[in-house]
Structure formats: structure tokens, C-alpha cells
Coordinates of C-alpha atoms and ligand atoms in Angstrom, one line a residue:
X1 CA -31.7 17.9 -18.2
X2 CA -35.1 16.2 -18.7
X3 CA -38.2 18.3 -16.9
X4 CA -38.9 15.5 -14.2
X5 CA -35.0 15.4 -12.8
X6 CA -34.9 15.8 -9.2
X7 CA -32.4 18.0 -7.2
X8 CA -28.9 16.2 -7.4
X9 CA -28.5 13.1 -4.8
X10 CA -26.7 14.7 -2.0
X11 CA -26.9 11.8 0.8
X12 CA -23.9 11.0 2.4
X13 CA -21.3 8.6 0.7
X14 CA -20.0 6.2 3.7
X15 CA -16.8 4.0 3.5
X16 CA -14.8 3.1 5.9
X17 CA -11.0 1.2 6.7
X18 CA -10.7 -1.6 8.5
X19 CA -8.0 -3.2 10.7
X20 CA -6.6 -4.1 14.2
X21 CA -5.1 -2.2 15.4
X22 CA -6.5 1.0 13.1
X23 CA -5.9 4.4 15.6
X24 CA -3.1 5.6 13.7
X25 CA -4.3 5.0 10.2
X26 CA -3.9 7.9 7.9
X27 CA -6.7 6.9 5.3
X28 CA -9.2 9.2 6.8
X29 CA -7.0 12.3 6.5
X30 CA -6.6 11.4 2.5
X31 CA -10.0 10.8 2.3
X32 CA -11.3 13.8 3.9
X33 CA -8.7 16.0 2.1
X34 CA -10.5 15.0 -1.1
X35 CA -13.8 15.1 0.0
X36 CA -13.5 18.8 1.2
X37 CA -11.7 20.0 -1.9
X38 CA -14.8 19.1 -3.7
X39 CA -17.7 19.4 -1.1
X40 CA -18.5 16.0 -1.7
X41 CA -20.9 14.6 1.0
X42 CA -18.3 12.0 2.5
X43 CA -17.8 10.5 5.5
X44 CA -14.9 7.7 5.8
X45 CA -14.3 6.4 9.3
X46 CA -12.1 4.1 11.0
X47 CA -12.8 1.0 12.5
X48 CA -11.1 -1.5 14.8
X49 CA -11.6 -5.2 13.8
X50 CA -10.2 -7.4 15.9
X51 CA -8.1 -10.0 14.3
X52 CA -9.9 -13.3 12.6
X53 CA -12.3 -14.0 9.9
X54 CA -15.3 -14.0 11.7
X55 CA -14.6 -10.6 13.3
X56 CA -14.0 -9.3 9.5
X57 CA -17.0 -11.7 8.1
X58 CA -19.6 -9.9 11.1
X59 CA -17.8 -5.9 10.5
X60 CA -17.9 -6.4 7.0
X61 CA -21.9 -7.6 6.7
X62 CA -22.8 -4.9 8.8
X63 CA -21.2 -2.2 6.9
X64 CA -22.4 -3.6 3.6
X65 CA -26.3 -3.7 5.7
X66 CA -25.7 -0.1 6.7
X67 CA -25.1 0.9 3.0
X68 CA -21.5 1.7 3.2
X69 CA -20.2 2.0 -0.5
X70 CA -17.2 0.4 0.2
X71 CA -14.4 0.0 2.8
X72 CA -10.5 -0.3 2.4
X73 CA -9.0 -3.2 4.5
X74 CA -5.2 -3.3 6.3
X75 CA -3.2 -5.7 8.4
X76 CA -4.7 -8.2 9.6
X77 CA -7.5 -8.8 7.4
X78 CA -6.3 -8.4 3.8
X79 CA -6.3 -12.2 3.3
X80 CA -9.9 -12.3 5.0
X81 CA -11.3 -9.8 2.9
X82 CA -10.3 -11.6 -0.2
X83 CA -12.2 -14.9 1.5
X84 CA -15.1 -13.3 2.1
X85 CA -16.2 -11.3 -0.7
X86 CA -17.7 -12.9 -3.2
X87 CA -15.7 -11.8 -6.0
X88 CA -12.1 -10.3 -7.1
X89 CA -10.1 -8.4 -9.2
X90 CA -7.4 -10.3 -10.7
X91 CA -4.8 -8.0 -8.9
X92 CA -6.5 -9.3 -5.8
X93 CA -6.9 -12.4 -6.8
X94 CA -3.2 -12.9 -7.8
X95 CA -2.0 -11.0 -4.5
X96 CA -4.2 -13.5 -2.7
X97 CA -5.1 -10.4 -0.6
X98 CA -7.5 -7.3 -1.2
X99 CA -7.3 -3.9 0.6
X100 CA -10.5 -2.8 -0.8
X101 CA -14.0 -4.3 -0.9
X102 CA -16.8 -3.2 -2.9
X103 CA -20.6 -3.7 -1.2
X104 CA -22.9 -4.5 -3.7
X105 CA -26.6 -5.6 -3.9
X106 CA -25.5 -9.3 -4.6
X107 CA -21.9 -9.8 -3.7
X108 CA -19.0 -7.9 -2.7
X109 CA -16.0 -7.1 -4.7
X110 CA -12.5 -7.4 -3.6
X111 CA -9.9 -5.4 -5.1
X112 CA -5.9 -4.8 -4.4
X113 CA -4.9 -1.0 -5.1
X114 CA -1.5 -1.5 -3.7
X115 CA 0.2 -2.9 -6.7
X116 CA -1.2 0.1 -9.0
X117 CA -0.4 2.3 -5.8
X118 CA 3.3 1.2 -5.8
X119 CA 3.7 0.8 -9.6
X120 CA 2.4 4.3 -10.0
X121 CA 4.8 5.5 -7.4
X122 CA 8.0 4.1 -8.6
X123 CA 7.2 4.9 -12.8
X124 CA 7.1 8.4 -11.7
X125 CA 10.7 8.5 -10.3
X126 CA 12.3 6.4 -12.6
X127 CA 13.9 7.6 -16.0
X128 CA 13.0 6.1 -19.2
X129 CA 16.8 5.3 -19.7
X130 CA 16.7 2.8 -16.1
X131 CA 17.8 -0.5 -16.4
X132 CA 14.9 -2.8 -15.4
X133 CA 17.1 -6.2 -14.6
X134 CA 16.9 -7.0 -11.5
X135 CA 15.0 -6.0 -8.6
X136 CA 15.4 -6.6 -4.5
X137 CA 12.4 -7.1 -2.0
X138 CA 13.0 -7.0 1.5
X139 CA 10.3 -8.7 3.1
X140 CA 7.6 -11.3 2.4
X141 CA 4.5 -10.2 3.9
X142 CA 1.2 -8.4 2.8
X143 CA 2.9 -5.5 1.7
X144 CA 5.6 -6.9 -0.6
X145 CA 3.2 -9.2 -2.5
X146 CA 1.5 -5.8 -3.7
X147 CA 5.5 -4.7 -4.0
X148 CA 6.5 -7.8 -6.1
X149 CA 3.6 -7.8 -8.2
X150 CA 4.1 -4.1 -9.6
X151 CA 7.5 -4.6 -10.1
X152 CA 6.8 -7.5 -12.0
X153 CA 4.1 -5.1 -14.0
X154 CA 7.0 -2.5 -14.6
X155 CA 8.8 -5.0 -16.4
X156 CA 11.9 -6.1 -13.6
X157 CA 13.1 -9.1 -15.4
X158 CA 14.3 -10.5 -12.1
X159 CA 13.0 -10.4 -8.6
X160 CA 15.0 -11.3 -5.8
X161 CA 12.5 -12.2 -2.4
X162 CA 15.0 -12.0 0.5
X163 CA 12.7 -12.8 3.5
X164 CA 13.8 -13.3 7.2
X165 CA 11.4 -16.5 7.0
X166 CA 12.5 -18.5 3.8
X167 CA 9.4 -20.1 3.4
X168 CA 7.3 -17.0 3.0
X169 CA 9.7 -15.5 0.8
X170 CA 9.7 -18.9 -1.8
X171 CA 5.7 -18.8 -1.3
X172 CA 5.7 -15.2 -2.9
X173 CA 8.4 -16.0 -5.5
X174 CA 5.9 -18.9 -6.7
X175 CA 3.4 -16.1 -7.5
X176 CA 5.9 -14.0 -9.5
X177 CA 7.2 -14.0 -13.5
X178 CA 11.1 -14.1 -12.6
X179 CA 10.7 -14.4 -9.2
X180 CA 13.3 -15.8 -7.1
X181 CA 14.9 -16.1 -3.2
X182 CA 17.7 -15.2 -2.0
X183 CA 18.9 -15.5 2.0
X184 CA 18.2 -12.9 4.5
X185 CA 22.0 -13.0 5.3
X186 CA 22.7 -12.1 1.5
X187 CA 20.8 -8.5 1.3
X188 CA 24.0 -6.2 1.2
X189 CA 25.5 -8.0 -1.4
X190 CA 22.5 -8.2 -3.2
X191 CA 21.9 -5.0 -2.6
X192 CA 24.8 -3.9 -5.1
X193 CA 23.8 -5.4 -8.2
X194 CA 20.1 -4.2 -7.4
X195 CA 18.8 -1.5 -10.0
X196 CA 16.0 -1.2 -7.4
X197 CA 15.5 -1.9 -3.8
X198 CA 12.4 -2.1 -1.7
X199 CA 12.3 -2.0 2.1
X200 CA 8.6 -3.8 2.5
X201 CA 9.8 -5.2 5.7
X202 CA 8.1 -3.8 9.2
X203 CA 12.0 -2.7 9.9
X204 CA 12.9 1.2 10.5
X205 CA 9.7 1.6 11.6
X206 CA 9.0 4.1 14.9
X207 CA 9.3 1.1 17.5
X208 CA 10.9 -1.4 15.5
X209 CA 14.5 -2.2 15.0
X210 CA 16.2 -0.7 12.1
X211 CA 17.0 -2.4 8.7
X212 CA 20.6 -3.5 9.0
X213 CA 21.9 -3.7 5.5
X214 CA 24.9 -2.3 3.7
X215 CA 24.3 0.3 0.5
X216 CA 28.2 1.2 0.2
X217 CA 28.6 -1.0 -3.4
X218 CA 25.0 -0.4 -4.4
X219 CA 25.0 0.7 -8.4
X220 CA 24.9 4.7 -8.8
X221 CA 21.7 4.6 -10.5
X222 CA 19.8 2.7 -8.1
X223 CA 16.3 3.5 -6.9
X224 CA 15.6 2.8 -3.3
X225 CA 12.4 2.8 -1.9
X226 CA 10.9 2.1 1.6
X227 CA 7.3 1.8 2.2
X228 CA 7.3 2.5 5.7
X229 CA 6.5 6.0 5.9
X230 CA 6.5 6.7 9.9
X231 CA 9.3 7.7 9.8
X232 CA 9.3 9.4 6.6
X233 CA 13.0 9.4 6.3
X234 CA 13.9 5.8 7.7
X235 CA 17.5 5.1 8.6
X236 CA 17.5 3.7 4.9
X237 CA 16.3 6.3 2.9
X238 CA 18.7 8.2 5.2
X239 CA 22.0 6.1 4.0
X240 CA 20.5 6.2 0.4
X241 CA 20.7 10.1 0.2
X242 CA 23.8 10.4 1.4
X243 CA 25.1 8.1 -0.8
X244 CA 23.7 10.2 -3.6
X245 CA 20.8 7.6 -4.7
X246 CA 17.4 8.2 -5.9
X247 CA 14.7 7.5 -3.0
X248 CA 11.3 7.1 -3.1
X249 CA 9.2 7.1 0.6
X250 CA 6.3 5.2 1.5
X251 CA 3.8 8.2 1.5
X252 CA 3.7 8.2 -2.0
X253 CA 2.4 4.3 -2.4
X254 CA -0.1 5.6 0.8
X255 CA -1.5 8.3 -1.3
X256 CA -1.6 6.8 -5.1
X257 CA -3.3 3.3 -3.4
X258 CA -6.1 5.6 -1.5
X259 CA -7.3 7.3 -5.4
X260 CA -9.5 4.2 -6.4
X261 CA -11.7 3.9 -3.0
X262 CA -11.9 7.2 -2.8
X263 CA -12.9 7.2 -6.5
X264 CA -15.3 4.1 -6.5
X265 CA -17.1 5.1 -3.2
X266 CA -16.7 8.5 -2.5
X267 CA -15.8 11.5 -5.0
X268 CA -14.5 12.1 -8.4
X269 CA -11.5 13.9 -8.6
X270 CA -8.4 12.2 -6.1
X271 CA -5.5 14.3 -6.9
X272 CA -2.5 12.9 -5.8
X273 CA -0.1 16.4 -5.0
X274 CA 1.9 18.1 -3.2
X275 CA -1.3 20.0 -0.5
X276 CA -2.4 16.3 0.8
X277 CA 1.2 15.2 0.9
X278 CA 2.3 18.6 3.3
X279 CA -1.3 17.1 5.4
X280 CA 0.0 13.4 6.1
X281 CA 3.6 14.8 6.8
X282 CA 2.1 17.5 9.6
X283 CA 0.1 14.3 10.9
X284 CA 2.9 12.1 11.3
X285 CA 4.9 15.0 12.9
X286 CA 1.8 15.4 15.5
X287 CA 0.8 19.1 14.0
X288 CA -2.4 20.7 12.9
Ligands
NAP1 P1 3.4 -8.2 7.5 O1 2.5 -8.9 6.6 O2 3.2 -8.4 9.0 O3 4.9 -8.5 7.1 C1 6.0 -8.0 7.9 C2 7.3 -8.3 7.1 O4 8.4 -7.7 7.9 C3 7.6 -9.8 7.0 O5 8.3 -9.9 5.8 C4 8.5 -10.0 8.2 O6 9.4 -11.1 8.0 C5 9.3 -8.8 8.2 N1 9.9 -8.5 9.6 C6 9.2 -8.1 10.7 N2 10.1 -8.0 11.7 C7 11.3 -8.4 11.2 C8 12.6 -8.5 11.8 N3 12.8 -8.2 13.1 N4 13.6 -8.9 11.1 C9 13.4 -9.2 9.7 N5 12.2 -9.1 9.1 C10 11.2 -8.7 9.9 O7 3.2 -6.6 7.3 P2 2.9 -5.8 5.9 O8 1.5 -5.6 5.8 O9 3.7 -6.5 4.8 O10 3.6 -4.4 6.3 C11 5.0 -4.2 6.3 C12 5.3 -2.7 6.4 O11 4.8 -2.0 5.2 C13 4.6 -2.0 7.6 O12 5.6 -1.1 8.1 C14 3.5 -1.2 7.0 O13 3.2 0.0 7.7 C15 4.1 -0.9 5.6 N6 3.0 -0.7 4.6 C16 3.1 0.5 3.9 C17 2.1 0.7 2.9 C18 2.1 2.0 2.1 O14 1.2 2.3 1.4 N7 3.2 2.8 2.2 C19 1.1 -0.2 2.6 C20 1.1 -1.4 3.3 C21 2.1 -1.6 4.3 P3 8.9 -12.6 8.4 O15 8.1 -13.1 7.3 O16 10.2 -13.3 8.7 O17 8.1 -12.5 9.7

């Protein structure tokens, strides 16, 4: 160390997540978990945006003013935050949505951690003997985008959209290698020649209806995922178990896409493991 170093920097890292509405977001547990663990001097708060792009353009400035280092972004601004800042990741940039953004001196950076956050999630369940022909998304919105994409990165040769709203679903196939539609009517028999299937619908969800779809033909050695994690056992990871499939929950994506905020803005060391996981679950189950 040379003779003239000062004491090591110990003002507090800011970030923050932003969305509408943003009450029950889990982010701040993650991102507190990882700041305690290493005594890093963190704060990450949330904050209610209301919907629009001046609302995100005005929250956004002020943050950056305030010298926050960064600030993850959820629904409904992930298309606004790619707008506004000044510069993006390709993953962003080919999700045409960012839920991170970057302040820097000169411009912001947008980035989109939930296609590495769901790619990382699904390589660790699958075998290296898995077929990876054809693949089934449930939904169209935000959330499959970042879905679609990493499957494509995995190496699916073929993914089906199958999208309530046909017109969002061909819109995301456009942006896909071996993307394709399919019906909304046609998910259960789709569902049995999938070698994986992803719920990113807002179905099975507390408060929502549930995901009507039938797994009784789908292939023994399917992988079915659902990235709604309240519940954490949705009626369709339910059916999947008992029909002796591999599952794969929507904490998992929640935790692996929180490691590069909390890595570019906050901390060091974002360990992804079985403490922060037993922490989200007690949350969603309301206990301390
Ligand atoms: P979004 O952009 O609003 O998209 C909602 C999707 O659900 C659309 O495809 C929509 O179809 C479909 N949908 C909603 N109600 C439906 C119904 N009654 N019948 C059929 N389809 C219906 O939302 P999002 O950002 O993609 O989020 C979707 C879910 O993913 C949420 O539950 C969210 O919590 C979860 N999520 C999880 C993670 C994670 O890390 N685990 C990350 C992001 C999001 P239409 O296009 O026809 O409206």
C-alpha cells in the first residue's frame, strides 16, 4: 500500500428498484442479505414509480443526481428504462427492455440480467444428456422475452411462443433464432412434445386465475419451470411433481438476476445459496 493511501472508502453504496406498484418487491431482502454477510455499507431501497416515461425519466435523473450507483427496474418501466438511458447491453438491447440501469458521469447504462438470471437457473437443473429440441413459452410479456432469449442462449433449437394475445406472441418470435407461435388453445398438446416448459405468464399467481393446461402426455424427462414464485409451488409446479417431472421455481431466476446489481453497485461477493433462499421463502410465507 503506497504511504499516502487513505483509510478505505466506507460511504454508503445506494441503489435502488423501481416500479408501480413496488410494496411487495423482494429485491431489498436479497440485497440486504448480501450486504450484511459482508458488512458492506449498502443501502438498496424501494421506490414507487408511477406508470409512464416521464414518471421513470424524472425518478430516474433524480437518483442518478443523488449519486445512486445504480437501480434495478420492474413492471411497468422495463421498456422505459431501456428509452431513457443512454446506452445498452446487447441483452437489453435485444430484449428491448432493461431491468437494470447503470448512473454514470455521462450517460446511463441499461442492462437485462433476466436472461443470464433464467439461463443460469435452468443449466443448473438440466443434465448434460437433455434433449434441447424444442422448447414451450407460456406468455408474451416482459418476463418471457428475458425467458425466450436464454433459452435461445442454451441452445433450444425450437421455441414455441403460445401467447393469449397472438400478436405479442409473433412480435417476440420475430426477436428469436427458431422462434415460432403456436395458439393459446394449443398449450396441452404442445405441452407433450416440450422437452421444456416455461409458465412466464401472470397465471397461478396469489390473486390471479390459475394456468389451465394439461401435463398428462408431457415427455418423462421434461423440465418445467414457472417464474412466478408467490406461490412458490404454483398449481403447475404442483401437477409437475406429481407427475414425477423435474421443476424449477421462480425464486431461483429472482435470486441469480439480483447477483449483477448487487455486484455492479453494491458488494462483491453475491452468493446465490441455500441461507438467502430459506430468507425469500420465510418472506413470502409472512415470517421473520
Ligand atoms: P406482463 O408483461 O404484464 O405479461 C403478462 C403475461 O401474462 C402476458 O403474456 C399476458 O398475456 C399473460 N396473461 C395475463 N393474464 C392472463 C390470462 N388471464 N390468461 C392468459 N394469459 C394471461 O408481465 P411480466 O413482467 O411478463 O411478468 C409475468 C410474471 O412473471 C409475473 O407473475 C411476474 O411476477 C413474474 N416474473 C418473475 C420473475 C422472476 O425473477 N422469477 C421476473 C420477472 C417477472 P397477454 O399478452 O395476452 O396479455
Amino acid at each position: 500500500m503506497s504511504a499516502n493511501a487513505g483509510p478505505p472508502d466506507r460511504s454508503p453504496r445506494l441503489a435502488a428498484v423501481i416500479g408501480w406498484p413496488i410494496g411487495h418487491s423482494l429485491s431489498p431482502l436479497i440485497h440486504r442479505t448480501w450486504a450484511d454477510r459482508e458488512g458492506a455499507p449498502a443501502y438498496y431501497i424501494p421506490l414507487a414509480v408511477e406508470p409512464g416515461f416521464d414518471a421513470f425519466a424524472a425518478a430516474a435523473s433524480r437518483l442518478s443526481a443523488l449519486g445512486f450507483a445504480g437501480a434495478n427496474v420492474t413492471i411497468p418501466h422495463k421498456e422505459n428504462a431501456l428509452k431513457w438511458a443512454g446506452r445498452a447491453s446487447p441483452d437489453a438491447a435485444a430484449a428491448g427492455a432493461a431491468n437494470m440501469i447503470t448512473f454514470d458521469e455521462d450517460a446511463a447504462y441499461a442492462d437485462n440480467s433476466d436472461i443470464g438470471g433464467f439461463a443460469q437457473a435452468l443449466d443448473d437443473v438440466l443434465a448434460s444428456g437433455d434433449p434441447r429440441g424444442r422448447a414451450l413459452v407460456l406468455g408474451a410479456g416482459g418476463a418471457a422475452r428475458g425467458v425466450a432469449l436464454a433459452l435461445q442462449r442454451l441452445g433450444y433449437e425450437e421455441i414455441v411462443i403460445c401467447n393469449r394475445t397472438a400478436a405479442r406472441a409473433e412480435a417476440l418470435a420475430r426477436r428469436i433464432h427458431g422462434g415460432r407461435v403456436a395458439p393459446w388453445e394449443m398449450r396441452s398438446d404442445l405441452a407433450a412434445r416440450a422437452d421444456v416448459l416455461v409458465n412466464a405468464t401472470a397465471l397461478g399467481m396469489t390473486g390471479q386465475a390459475r394456468l389451465d393446461i394439461d401435463l398428462a402426455a408431457a415427455p418423462g424427462h421434461a423440465i418445467v419451470s414457472d417464474i412466478v414464485y408467490d406461490p412458490l409451488v404454483t398449481p403447475l409446479l404442483a401437477e409437475a411433481a406429481a407427475r414425477g417431472l423435474r421443476t424449477l421455481d421462480g425464486l431461483v431466476m429472482l435470486m441469480n438476476q439480483a447477483a449483477p446489481g448487487y455486484r455492479a453497485w453494491l458488494g462483491e461477493v453475491a452468493q446465490v445459496d441455500g441461507d438467502l433462499r430459506r430468507r425469500l421463502e420465510n418472506a413470502l410465507r409472512g415470517s421473520p
